[in-house]
Amino acid sequence: MRRAAILSLLLAAIAVASCRRQPFAATGIPVTERDVAVPMRDAVVLRANVLRPATPGPFPVLIYRTPYKKEDEQKGYGTFAKAVARGYAVVIQDVRGRYASDGEFNPYRNEGRDGYDTIEWAARQPWSTGAVGTFGASYPGAVQWLAAIERPPHLKAMVPDMTFSTPRNFFYSGGVFDLSWISWIFSDIAPGVRLRQNLPGPRTDDEVAAAWARERSRIESHLPLSTLPDFQQVAPWYYEWLRHPSVDPWWDWAEVRGNYSRVDAAVLNLSGWHDEAYGPEGATTNFQGLLAARRGRSDAAVHLLMGPWVHGVDDTMSSKSGDRDFGPAAAIDYDETVLRWMDRYVKGVANGVDRERPVRYFLMGADAWRELDSWPPPAQPVDLFLAGAAAGDAAGALRVGPPGEARAASSFLSDPAHPFSDPFGDEPGAHDYRALLGRPGALFFDSAPLAQDLEVTGPITAEIHLSSDAPDADLWVRLLDVAPDGAAYNLMSPGLDVLRASYRSGTRRELLQPHRVYVLRLENLITSNLFLRGHRLRVQISAAFFPHFSRNLQTGKLEMDSAESRTATITIHHDRAHPSRLILPVVGSAAGIESIR
């Protein structure tokens, strides 16, 4: 008995020593410190909640930085508690000027330096191993890129979800200002500012919802944009954004493109086909840029995950996107996806992540995942040419063969005072747009039914020959999947499919000469869809898709500075000399589309 007792004591001592040597084992009630001061280089203090396992540590650290109130985020997402249970310390921080943090909030402008300082602060703490990872979606995704470009030495891994590669596709798209910033300020930013500064106006969720229902139409329709009175006190930086068009070098402070060689961390890029338009472009562009910058490494430590989802972490765990259900395979375990990445590149656990194929994308229509070594997948470019409508048809045609007509064109009237609008408003995801067919203010072009399934995956290019009797116009080119019953589903969110004609060069503004034909190229319509046998492809062309983006006034003046607008006749040319077309990246057989000549 005495020998057994001694042996039990020895085993207990060994177990305690083993526990101390295992910094990643989490047992007991986690330690929570609230509003921990994190000093920045300019002496401004940001504050964070720090969650740690009950064991002595030290621990690898995961950082989540947010403008949306750290306590609300902590309640809303299970990732934090799961990370602590997995042996991480977690830092959840209010960004500068938001809630518990000092300083002045100016969206994105301070996130590079503040992110760097927060990462290096966390690495120095006595409870930290010095290995740091970051994660989060949307704004909490953007802050990761802006910090990573600053090259914090202790940043080992990041998972920036549903965020951008360039401000030119984020604040604007195709030169057109993104009006969703208005609802973001009204609903997500202004209430916190009013609480902080004791300003009048809606503060609670219920008050905000009621006020938005009353004021939305007035606010979204207000012209000029720069004279909107509602944000003068709560968001003065909004008016600075409006003073700088997308081609202005002023925006270079937010560029990720061109800075990939400065990013040393392992990066998992994640987005969805129905994410905000900047998300799919951002994830794929950032993946490709990092892969090129790391060419030659045995493990480039960069992956791409593209699902069918809308914008938001919760939606990655759902099979539905708007009105379309993609089946149980569409949902992922978001927390496990993030933590497996961190386990491999922050903890250094050999869990096989680095041996998995770096690209995983969801093929809508087939409702199945595909895996690749690079993006985009190998594809053959297939041209679909626009053709005129037959007598009595609501839609023109899409054909594989180039047009043979010497003169052929289709026109529509664009009126900014009554813009062609999205009937689903700001409801995200896939919707049935069949009711738009034949409505004034747009043109439609349909293919014949496909003889075989057709996979289209990757960037789609629209090359449209356009003329107008006005000095400027916006061009929207939307691709839809039309089922045999007539249901017509969009394949991406609005944004990548718009181009302002005066910004066609991408570097400067050049107005149109009336009635002169211009070639406009939209090169980033990104999706992955299997058009099933019997389905048709539909192209929808308009000069607006309100209220997603601001309206072109068609006078030559910008909507930031003017309220005066005019109607314009927009003509789409599709003859032998002006072959307007879509260039589709077809994966596998193109036999289905080649049958629609």
Coordinates of C-alpha atoms in Angstrom, one line a residue:
M1 CA 0.0 0.0 0.0
R2 CA 2.9 2.3 0.9
R3 CA 4.6 1.6 -2.4
A4 CA 1.4 2.2 -4.3
A5 CA 0.9 5.5 -2.5
I6 CA 4.4 6.6 -3.4
L7 CA 3.8 5.6 -7.0
S8 CA 0.6 7.6 -7.1
L9 CA 2.3 10.7 -5.8
L10 CA 5.1 10.3 -8.4
L11 CA 2.5 9.9 -11.2
A12 CA 0.7 12.9 -9.9
A13 CA 3.9 15.0 -9.9
I14 CA 4.7 13.8 -13.4
A15 CA 1.2 14.8 -14.6
V16 CA 1.5 18.3 -13.1
A17 CA 5.0 18.8 -14.7
S18 CA 3.6 17.5 -18.0
C19 CA 0.7 19.9 -17.8
R20 CA 3.1 22.8 -17.2
R21 CA 5.1 21.8 -20.2
Q22 CA 2.0 21.8 -22.4
P23 CA 1.1 25.4 -22.9
F24 CA -1.7 24.6 -25.3
A25 CA -3.8 22.4 -23.0
A26 CA -6.8 24.2 -21.7
T27 CA -8.7 23.1 -18.6
G28 CA -10.8 24.8 -15.9
I29 CA -12.6 28.2 -16.2
P30 CA -11.0 30.6 -18.6
V31 CA -9.5 33.8 -17.4
T32 CA -11.2 37.0 -18.7
E33 CA -9.7 40.5 -18.4
R34 CA -11.9 43.3 -19.6
D35 CA -10.8 46.6 -21.1
V36 CA -7.1 45.9 -21.0
A37 CA -5.2 48.9 -22.1
V38 CA -3.1 48.5 -25.3
P39 CA -1.0 51.6 -25.9
M40 CA -0.3 52.7 -29.5
R41 CA 2.8 54.4 -30.7
D42 CA 1.2 57.8 -30.6
A43 CA 0.1 57.3 -26.9
V44 CA -3.5 56.7 -27.8
V45 CA -4.9 53.8 -25.7
L46 CA -7.0 51.1 -27.3
R47 CA -8.8 48.6 -25.1
A48 CA -9.4 44.9 -25.4
N49 CA -10.9 41.9 -23.7
V50 CA -8.3 39.2 -23.1
L51 CA -9.5 35.6 -22.7
R52 CA -7.0 33.0 -21.6
P53 CA -7.1 29.3 -20.6
A54 CA -7.0 28.6 -16.8
T55 CA -3.7 26.9 -17.1
P56 CA -0.5 28.9 -16.4
G57 CA 0.6 29.3 -20.1
P58 CA 2.2 30.9 -22.0
F59 CA -0.2 30.6 -25.0
P60 CA -0.2 31.5 -28.7
V61 CA -2.4 34.5 -29.3
L62 CA -5.3 35.1 -31.7
I63 CA -6.3 38.8 -32.3
Y64 CA -9.7 40.0 -33.4
R65 CA -10.1 43.8 -34.0
T66 CA -13.5 45.3 -34.6
P67 CA -15.5 48.6 -34.9
Y68 CA -18.7 46.7 -33.9
K69 CA -18.2 46.6 -30.1
K70 CA -16.1 43.8 -28.7
E71 CA -18.7 42.6 -26.2
D72 CA -21.3 42.1 -28.9
E73 CA -18.8 40.2 -31.1
Q74 CA -17.8 38.0 -28.2
K75 CA -21.4 37.1 -27.6
G76 CA -22.2 36.6 -31.3
Y77 CA -19.4 34.3 -32.3
G78 CA -18.3 31.0 -30.8
T79 CA -14.8 31.1 -32.3
F80 CA -13.4 32.9 -29.3
A81 CA -14.5 30.4 -26.7
K82 CA -13.4 27.5 -28.9
A83 CA -10.0 29.1 -29.4
V84 CA -9.5 29.4 -25.7
A85 CA -10.6 25.7 -25.2
R86 CA -8.0 24.8 -27.8
G87 CA -5.2 26.5 -25.9
Y88 CA -5.1 30.0 -27.3
A89 CA -5.2 33.4 -25.6
V90 CA -7.6 35.6 -27.5
V91 CA -7.5 39.4 -27.7
I92 CA -10.8 41.1 -28.8
Q93 CA -10.2 44.8 -29.3
D94 CA -12.3 47.8 -30.1
V95 CA -10.5 49.7 -32.9
R96 CA -9.4 53.3 -32.4
G97 CA -12.3 55.7 -31.6
R98 CA -14.9 52.9 -31.1
Y99 CA -16.6 52.1 -27.8
A100 CA -13.9 51.5 -25.0
S101 CA -11.0 52.6 -27.2
D102 CA -9.6 56.2 -27.2
G103 CA -8.9 58.3 -30.2
E104 CA -10.9 59.3 -33.2
F105 CA -12.5 56.8 -35.6
N106 CA -11.5 57.2 -39.2
P107 CA -12.4 54.0 -41.0
Y108 CA -9.4 51.9 -42.1
R109 CA -6.9 54.9 -42.0
N110 CA -5.2 53.9 -38.7
E111 CA -5.7 50.1 -38.9
G112 CA -2.2 49.3 -40.4
R113 CA -0.2 51.0 -37.6
D114 CA -2.7 50.1 -34.8
G115 CA -2.8 46.5 -36.0
Y116 CA 1.0 46.3 -36.0
D117 CA 1.2 47.8 -32.5
T118 CA -1.5 45.4 -31.1
I119 CA 0.2 42.3 -32.6
E120 CA 3.6 43.3 -31.1
W121 CA 2.0 44.2 -27.8
A122 CA 0.3 40.8 -27.6
A123 CA 3.6 39.1 -28.4
R124 CA 5.4 40.8 -25.5
Q125 CA 2.8 39.8 -22.8
P126 CA 3.9 37.3 -20.1
W127 CA 1.0 35.0 -21.0
S128 CA 2.1 34.9 -24.7
T129 CA 4.4 32.6 -26.5
G130 CA 5.1 35.4 -29.0
A131 CA 3.3 33.6 -31.9
V132 CA 0.3 35.6 -33.1
G133 CA -2.6 35.0 -35.5
T134 CA -5.5 37.2 -36.7
F135 CA -8.9 36.4 -38.0
G136 CA -12.3 38.0 -38.8
A137 CA -14.6 38.9 -41.7
S138 CA -15.4 42.2 -43.4
Y139 CA -14.0 45.2 -41.5
P140 CA -12.2 42.7 -39.1
G141 CA -10.8 41.1 -42.3
A142 CA -9.6 44.3 -43.8
V143 CA -7.7 45.3 -40.7
Q144 CA -5.6 42.2 -41.0
W145 CA -4.3 43.0 -44.5
L146 CA -3.6 46.6 -43.5
A147 CA -1.6 45.4 -40.5
A148 CA 0.2 42.6 -42.3
I149 CA 1.5 45.0 -44.9
E150 CA 3.3 46.8 -42.0
R151 CA 5.2 43.5 -41.4
P152 CA 4.8 42.9 -37.7
P153 CA 7.5 40.3 -36.9
H154 CA 5.4 38.1 -34.7
L155 CA 2.4 37.7 -37.0
K156 CA 2.5 34.1 -38.1
A157 CA -1.0 33.5 -39.7
M158 CA -4.2 35.2 -40.7
V159 CA -7.6 34.4 -42.0
P160 CA -9.0 37.6 -43.6
D161 CA -12.6 36.7 -44.7
M162 CA -14.8 38.6 -47.2
T163 CA -12.7 41.6 -47.7
F164 CA -11.0 43.6 -50.5
S165 CA -7.8 43.8 -52.5
T166 CA -8.0 47.4 -53.6
P167 CA -10.0 50.5 -52.5
R168 CA -10.9 50.8 -56.2
N169 CA -13.2 47.8 -55.8
F170 CA -14.3 48.6 -52.3
F171 CA -15.3 52.2 -51.8
Y172 CA -16.0 52.4 -55.5
S173 CA -16.4 49.8 -58.2
G174 CA -15.8 50.5 -61.9
G175 CA -15.5 54.1 -61.0
V176 CA -19.0 54.2 -59.4
F177 CA -19.5 55.0 -55.7
D178 CA -20.8 52.2 -53.6
L179 CA -24.0 53.4 -51.9
S180 CA -24.0 50.6 -49.4
W181 CA -21.6 52.7 -47.3
I182 CA -24.7 54.9 -46.5
S183 CA -26.5 52.0 -44.8
W184 CA -23.3 50.9 -43.1
I185 CA -22.8 54.3 -41.6
F186 CA -26.4 54.8 -40.6
S187 CA -26.9 51.3 -39.0
D188 CA -23.4 50.2 -37.9
I189 CA -21.4 53.3 -37.1
A190 CA -23.6 56.3 -36.3
P191 CA -25.4 54.8 -33.3
G192 CA -22.1 54.2 -31.5
V193 CA -20.9 57.7 -32.3
R194 CA -24.1 59.2 -30.9
L195 CA -23.7 57.3 -27.6
R196 CA -20.0 58.3 -27.4
Q197 CA -20.6 62.0 -28.1
N198 CA -24.1 62.3 -26.6
L199 CA -25.6 63.3 -30.0
P200 CA -29.3 63.2 -30.8
G201 CA -30.6 60.5 -33.1
P202 CA -31.3 56.7 -33.0
R203 CA -29.0 54.7 -30.8
T204 CA -30.6 51.3 -30.1
D205 CA -31.1 48.6 -32.7
D206 CA -34.9 49.2 -32.7
E207 CA -34.5 52.9 -33.0
V208 CA -32.1 52.5 -35.9
A209 CA -34.4 50.0 -37.7
A210 CA -37.4 52.3 -37.4
A211 CA -35.4 55.4 -38.5
W212 CA -33.9 53.6 -41.5
A213 CA -37.4 52.5 -42.6
R214 CA -38.5 56.1 -42.5
E215 CA -35.5 57.8 -43.9
R216 CA -33.9 55.3 -46.3
S217 CA -35.6 56.5 -49.5
R218 CA -34.7 60.2 -48.8
I219 CA -31.1 59.4 -47.9
E220 CA -30.3 57.0 -50.8
S221 CA -31.9 59.4 -53.3
H222 CA -30.3 62.6 -52.0
L223 CA -28.3 64.6 -54.5
P224 CA -25.6 65.9 -54.6
L225 CA -24.1 63.2 -52.4
S226 CA -21.8 65.6 -50.7
T227 CA -24.6 67.8 -49.4
L228 CA -26.3 65.0 -47.4
P229 CA -26.7 66.5 -43.9
D230 CA -27.2 63.3 -41.9
F231 CA -23.5 62.3 -41.5
Q232 CA -21.9 65.7 -40.9
Q233 CA -21.5 65.1 -37.1
V234 CA -21.2 61.3 -37.0
A235 CA -19.1 60.5 -40.1
P236 CA -17.1 63.6 -41.4
W237 CA -14.7 61.2 -43.2
Y238 CA -17.6 60.1 -45.5
Y239 CA -17.4 63.5 -47.3
E240 CA -13.7 63.1 -47.7
W241 CA -14.2 59.8 -49.5
L242 CA -16.6 61.6 -51.9
R243 CA -13.9 64.2 -52.7
H244 CA -11.6 61.5 -54.1
P245 CA -12.8 59.5 -57.1
S246 CA -11.5 56.0 -57.5
V247 CA -8.6 56.9 -59.8
D248 CA -7.2 59.4 -57.3
P249 CA -3.8 58.3 -55.9
W250 CA -5.1 59.5 -52.5
W251 CA -6.6 56.0 -52.2
D252 CA -3.2 54.3 -52.4
W253 CA -3.0 54.1 -48.6
A254 CA -5.5 51.3 -48.7
E255 CA -4.0 49.2 -51.5
V256 CA -3.2 45.6 -50.9
R257 CA -2.3 44.8 -54.5
G258 CA 1.4 45.3 -55.1
N259 CA 2.3 44.8 -51.4
Y260 CA 2.2 41.0 -51.3
S261 CA 6.0 40.7 -50.9
R262 CA 5.6 42.6 -47.6
V263 CA 3.3 39.9 -46.1
D264 CA 5.1 37.1 -44.3
A265 CA 2.2 35.4 -42.6
A266 CA 0.4 32.3 -43.7
V267 CA -2.9 33.4 -45.2
L268 CA -6.2 31.6 -45.7
N269 CA -8.4 33.7 -48.1
L270 CA -12.1 33.1 -47.7
S271 CA -15.1 34.5 -49.5
G272 CA -18.4 33.5 -51.2
W273 CA -19.8 33.9 -54.7
H274 CA -22.7 36.0 -53.3
D275 CA -20.5 37.9 -50.9
E276 CA -20.3 41.7 -51.4
A277 CA -18.7 42.1 -54.8
Y278 CA -15.3 43.1 -53.4
G279 CA -15.1 39.8 -51.5
P280 CA -14.7 37.3 -54.4
E281 CA -12.4 39.7 -56.3
G282 CA -10.4 40.4 -53.1
A283 CA -10.0 36.7 -52.1
T284 CA -8.9 35.5 -55.5
T285 CA -6.7 38.5 -56.3
N286 CA -4.9 38.3 -52.9
F287 CA -4.4 34.6 -53.2
Q288 CA -2.9 34.9 -56.7
G289 CA -0.7 37.8 -55.6
L290 CA 0.7 36.0 -52.6
L291 CA 1.2 32.8 -54.5
A292 CA 3.3 34.7 -57.1
A293 CA 5.3 36.5 -54.4
R294 CA 6.1 33.2 -52.8
R295 CA 6.9 31.2 -55.9
G296 CA 9.6 28.6 -55.2
R297 CA 8.7 28.0 -51.6
S298 CA 8.1 24.4 -50.6
D299 CA 5.0 25.6 -48.7
A300 CA 3.7 28.9 -49.9
A301 CA 1.3 28.9 -46.9
V302 CA -1.5 30.5 -48.8
H303 CA -4.9 29.0 -49.5
L304 CA -8.2 30.0 -51.1
L305 CA -11.7 28.9 -50.0
M306 CA -14.7 30.1 -52.1
G307 CA -18.2 29.0 -51.1
P308 CA -21.7 30.0 -52.4
W309 CA -22.3 32.2 -49.4
V310 CA -23.4 35.8 -48.8
H311 CA -21.5 38.3 -46.7
G312 CA -21.1 37.2 -43.1
V313 CA -19.5 34.5 -40.9
D314 CA -22.9 32.9 -40.0
D315 CA -23.7 32.4 -43.6
T316 CA -20.7 30.1 -44.2
M317 CA -22.5 27.6 -41.9
S318 CA -25.7 27.7 -44.0
S319 CA -26.7 25.9 -47.2
K320 CA -28.9 28.8 -48.4
S321 CA -27.8 31.9 -50.2
G322 CA -30.8 34.2 -50.7
D323 CA -33.6 32.2 -52.2
R324 CA -31.3 29.4 -53.5
D325 CA -30.4 26.3 -51.5
F326 CA -27.1 24.7 -52.4
G327 CA -27.5 21.6 -50.3
P328 CA -25.9 20.4 -47.1
A329 CA -22.4 20.3 -48.6
A330 CA -22.4 24.1 -48.9
A331 CA -22.1 24.7 -45.2
I332 CA -18.7 24.6 -43.5
D333 CA -17.6 24.5 -39.9
Y334 CA -16.1 28.1 -39.8
D335 CA -14.6 27.8 -36.4
E336 CA -12.8 24.6 -37.2
T337 CA -11.6 26.0 -40.6
V338 CA -10.0 29.0 -38.8
L339 CA -8.6 27.0 -35.9
R340 CA -7.0 24.3 -38.1
W341 CA -5.2 27.0 -40.0
M342 CA -4.0 28.6 -36.7
D343 CA -3.0 25.2 -35.3
R344 CA -0.7 24.6 -38.2
Y345 CA 0.9 28.0 -38.7
V346 CA 0.7 29.6 -35.2
K347 CA 1.1 26.5 -33.0
G348 CA 3.1 24.6 -35.5
V349 CA 1.0 21.4 -35.2
A350 CA 1.6 18.9 -38.0
N351 CA -2.2 18.5 -38.8
G352 CA -1.8 18.1 -42.6
V353 CA -3.2 21.5 -43.6
D354 CA 0.0 22.3 -45.6
R355 CA -0.4 19.1 -47.6
E356 CA -4.0 19.9 -48.7
R357 CA -4.6 21.3 -52.1
P358 CA -4.5 25.1 -51.7
V359 CA -7.7 26.0 -53.7
R360 CA -11.2 24.7 -52.7
Y361 CA -14.2 26.2 -54.5
F362 CA -17.9 25.5 -54.6
L363 CA -19.4 24.8 -58.0
M364 CA -23.0 26.1 -57.9
G365 CA -25.4 24.1 -60.0
A366 CA -23.5 20.9 -59.3
D367 CA -23.6 21.9 -55.6
A368 CA -20.3 20.3 -55.0
W369 CA -16.7 21.2 -54.0
R370 CA -13.8 21.2 -56.3
E371 CA -10.1 21.3 -55.3
L372 CA -7.1 22.7 -57.3
D373 CA -3.5 23.7 -57.0
S374 CA -4.0 27.2 -58.4
W375 CA -6.6 29.7 -59.4
P376 CA -8.4 30.0 -61.7
P377 CA -8.9 26.5 -62.9
P378 CA -7.7 25.6 -66.5
A379 CA -10.4 26.8 -68.9
Q380 CA -10.9 27.6 -72.5
P381 CA -12.3 31.0 -73.4
V382 CA -15.6 30.8 -75.2
D383 CA -17.2 33.8 -76.8
L384 CA -20.9 34.5 -76.6
F385 CA -22.0 37.3 -78.9
L386 CA -24.9 39.6 -78.5
A387 CA -27.5 39.6 -81.2
G388 CA -30.8 41.4 -81.8
A389 CA -34.2 40.3 -80.8
A390 CA -36.6 38.6 -83.2
A391 CA -39.9 40.2 -83.8
G392 CA -42.1 39.9 -80.6
D393 CA -39.3 38.6 -78.4
A394 CA -38.5 40.3 -75.1
A395 CA -34.9 39.3 -75.3
G396 CA -32.2 39.4 -77.9
A397 CA -29.9 36.4 -78.5
L398 CA -26.6 35.1 -77.3
R399 CA -24.7 33.1 -80.0
V400 CA -21.4 31.4 -80.3
G401 CA -20.8 32.6 -83.8
P402 CA -19.7 36.2 -84.4
P403 CA -22.4 38.5 -85.9
G404 CA -22.6 38.8 -89.6
E405 CA -24.8 41.8 -89.9
A406 CA -23.3 45.0 -91.3
R407 CA -25.5 47.1 -89.0
A408 CA -27.2 45.9 -85.8
A409 CA -27.8 47.6 -82.5
S410 CA -30.2 47.7 -79.6
S411 CA -31.1 50.8 -77.6
F412 CA -32.8 51.7 -74.3
L413 CA -33.7 54.9 -72.5
S414 CA -31.9 55.6 -69.2
D415 CA -33.4 58.1 -66.8
P416 CA -31.4 58.8 -63.6
A417 CA -34.5 60.3 -62.0
H418 CA -36.2 56.9 -62.3
P419 CA -33.3 54.5 -62.4
F420 CA -33.5 50.8 -63.3
S421 CA -33.7 49.2 -59.9
D422 CA -33.1 45.9 -58.1
P423 CA -36.5 44.6 -56.9
F424 CA -34.7 42.8 -54.1
G425 CA -33.1 45.9 -52.8
D426 CA -30.4 45.1 -50.3
E427 CA -31.5 41.5 -49.8
P428 CA -28.3 39.5 -50.4
G429 CA -27.8 36.3 -52.2
A430 CA -29.4 34.5 -55.2
H431 CA -32.8 35.7 -56.3
D432 CA -35.2 34.9 -59.2
Y433 CA -35.0 38.0 -61.5
R434 CA -37.4 36.6 -64.2
A435 CA -39.8 39.5 -63.6
L436 CA -37.3 42.0 -64.9
L437 CA -37.5 40.6 -68.5
G438 CA -39.0 43.2 -70.8
R439 CA -39.0 46.0 -68.3
P440 CA -38.0 49.4 -69.8
G441 CA -34.5 50.8 -69.0
A442 CA -32.7 47.5 -69.8
L443 CA -31.8 45.0 -72.5
F444 CA -31.8 41.3 -72.2
F445 CA -30.0 38.6 -74.3
D446 CA -30.7 34.9 -74.0
S447 CA -28.9 31.8 -75.3
A448 CA -30.8 28.8 -76.6
P449 CA -31.2 25.9 -74.1
L450 CA -27.9 24.1 -73.5
A451 CA -27.6 20.6 -75.0
Q452 CA -25.1 19.6 -72.2
D453 CA -24.0 20.8 -68.8
L454 CA -21.6 23.7 -68.9
E455 CA -19.2 24.8 -66.2
V456 CA -18.2 28.4 -66.1
T457 CA -15.6 29.1 -63.3
G458 CA -13.3 32.1 -63.0
P459 CA -13.2 35.7 -64.2
I460 CA -15.7 36.5 -67.0
T461 CA -15.0 39.3 -69.4
A462 CA -17.7 41.5 -70.9
E463 CA -16.6 43.4 -74.0
I464 CA -19.5 45.8 -75.0
H465 CA -19.6 48.3 -77.8
L466 CA -21.6 51.3 -76.5
S467 CA -22.6 54.7 -77.7
S468 CA -24.8 57.4 -76.1
D469 CA -26.2 60.8 -76.9
A470 CA -25.0 61.9 -73.4
P471 CA -21.4 62.7 -72.3
D472 CA -21.4 59.9 -69.7
A473 CA -23.1 56.6 -68.9
D474 CA -22.8 53.6 -66.5
L475 CA -22.8 50.1 -67.9
W476 CA -24.2 47.2 -66.0
V477 CA -23.7 43.7 -67.5
R478 CA -25.3 41.0 -65.3
L479 CA -25.1 37.2 -66.0
L480 CA -28.0 35.0 -65.0
D481 CA -28.8 31.2 -65.1
V482 CA -32.3 30.7 -66.5
A483 CA -34.0 27.4 -65.7
P484 CA -36.5 25.7 -68.0
D485 CA -39.3 27.0 -65.8
G486 CA -38.1 30.6 -66.4
A487 CA -36.5 31.2 -63.0
A488 CA -33.5 33.5 -63.6
Y489 CA -30.9 33.5 -60.8
N490 CA -28.0 35.9 -60.5
L491 CA -24.6 34.4 -60.0
M492 CA -22.9 37.2 -58.1
S493 CA -23.7 40.3 -56.0
P494 CA -23.9 43.7 -57.8
G495 CA -20.6 45.5 -58.1
L496 CA -18.1 43.7 -60.3
D497 CA -20.5 44.0 -63.2
V498 CA -20.5 47.8 -63.5
L499 CA -18.3 50.3 -65.2
R500 CA -18.6 54.0 -65.6
A501 CA -17.8 54.9 -69.2
S502 CA -15.9 58.0 -68.3
Y503 CA -13.5 55.9 -66.2
R504 CA -13.0 53.3 -68.8
S505 CA -9.2 53.7 -68.8
G506 CA -9.0 53.1 -65.1
T507 CA -6.5 56.0 -64.7
R508 CA -8.4 59.2 -65.5
R509 CA -11.8 60.6 -66.4
E510 CA -12.7 61.0 -70.1
L511 CA -16.2 62.0 -71.1
L512 CA -17.9 60.5 -74.2
Q513 CA -18.4 62.1 -77.5
P514 CA -22.1 61.8 -78.4
H515 CA -22.9 58.9 -80.7
R516 CA -19.3 57.7 -80.9
V517 CA -18.9 54.0 -80.3
Y518 CA -16.6 53.0 -77.4
V519 CA -15.5 49.5 -76.4
L520 CA -16.0 49.0 -72.6
R521 CA -14.4 46.0 -70.9
L522 CA -15.5 44.6 -67.6
E523 CA -13.0 41.9 -66.7
N524 CA -13.8 40.8 -63.2
L525 CA -17.3 39.1 -63.3
I526 CA -16.2 36.3 -61.0
T527 CA -18.3 33.2 -60.3
S528 CA -18.4 29.4 -60.5
N529 CA -21.6 27.9 -61.9
L530 CA -22.7 24.7 -63.7
F531 CA -25.3 25.7 -66.2
L532 CA -27.3 22.5 -66.4
R533 CA -28.6 20.9 -69.6
G534 CA -31.8 22.7 -70.7
H535 CA -30.8 25.9 -69.0
R536 CA -30.1 29.2 -70.8
L537 CA -27.6 32.0 -70.1
R538 CA -29.1 35.5 -69.8
V539 CA -27.2 38.8 -70.1
Q540 CA -29.0 41.8 -68.6
I541 CA -27.7 45.2 -69.6
S542 CA -28.7 48.5 -68.0
A543 CA -27.3 51.9 -67.1
A544 CA -28.2 51.6 -63.4
F545 CA -29.1 49.0 -60.8
F546 CA -30.3 51.2 -58.0
P547 CA -29.9 51.4 -55.0
H548 CA -26.6 49.5 -54.8
F549 CA -24.4 52.1 -56.4
S550 CA -24.8 55.8 -57.1
R551 CA -26.5 57.1 -60.3
N552 CA -24.7 58.6 -63.3
L553 CA -26.3 61.9 -63.9
Q554 CA -25.5 61.6 -67.6
T555 CA -24.7 65.3 -67.9
G556 CA -20.9 65.0 -67.5
K557 CA -21.1 66.3 -63.9
L558 CA -20.5 63.9 -61.0
E559 CA -23.3 63.1 -58.5
M560 CA -21.0 64.1 -55.6
D561 CA -21.4 67.7 -56.8
S562 CA -24.5 68.1 -58.8
A563 CA -28.2 67.2 -58.6
E564 CA -29.1 67.9 -62.2
S565 CA -29.6 64.9 -64.5
R566 CA -30.8 64.2 -68.0
T567 CA -32.2 61.2 -69.9
A568 CA -30.0 59.4 -72.4
T569 CA -30.4 56.9 -75.1
I570 CA -27.9 54.1 -74.6
T571 CA -27.1 52.0 -77.7
I572 CA -25.4 48.6 -77.6
H573 CA -23.9 47.7 -80.9
H574 CA -23.7 44.1 -82.0
D575 CA -22.8 43.9 -85.7
R576 CA -19.8 42.7 -87.7
A577 CA -17.7 45.8 -86.9
H578 CA -18.8 46.0 -83.2
P579 CA -19.1 42.4 -81.9
S580 CA -20.3 42.9 -78.3
R581 CA -19.6 39.7 -76.4
L582 CA -19.0 37.8 -73.2
I583 CA -15.8 35.7 -72.9
L584 CA -16.6 32.8 -70.6
P585 CA -14.0 30.6 -68.9
V586 CA -15.4 27.2 -69.7
V587 CA -14.0 24.3 -67.6
G588 CA -14.2 20.9 -69.3
S589 CA -16.3 20.4 -72.4
A590 CA -17.8 23.3 -74.2
A591 CA -20.0 21.1 -76.3
G592 CA -23.2 22.3 -74.6
I593 CA -22.6 25.9 -75.6
E594 CA -21.3 25.2 -79.0
S595 CA -24.7 23.7 -79.9
I596 CA -26.4 27.1 -79.6
R597 CA -25.0 28.6 -82.8

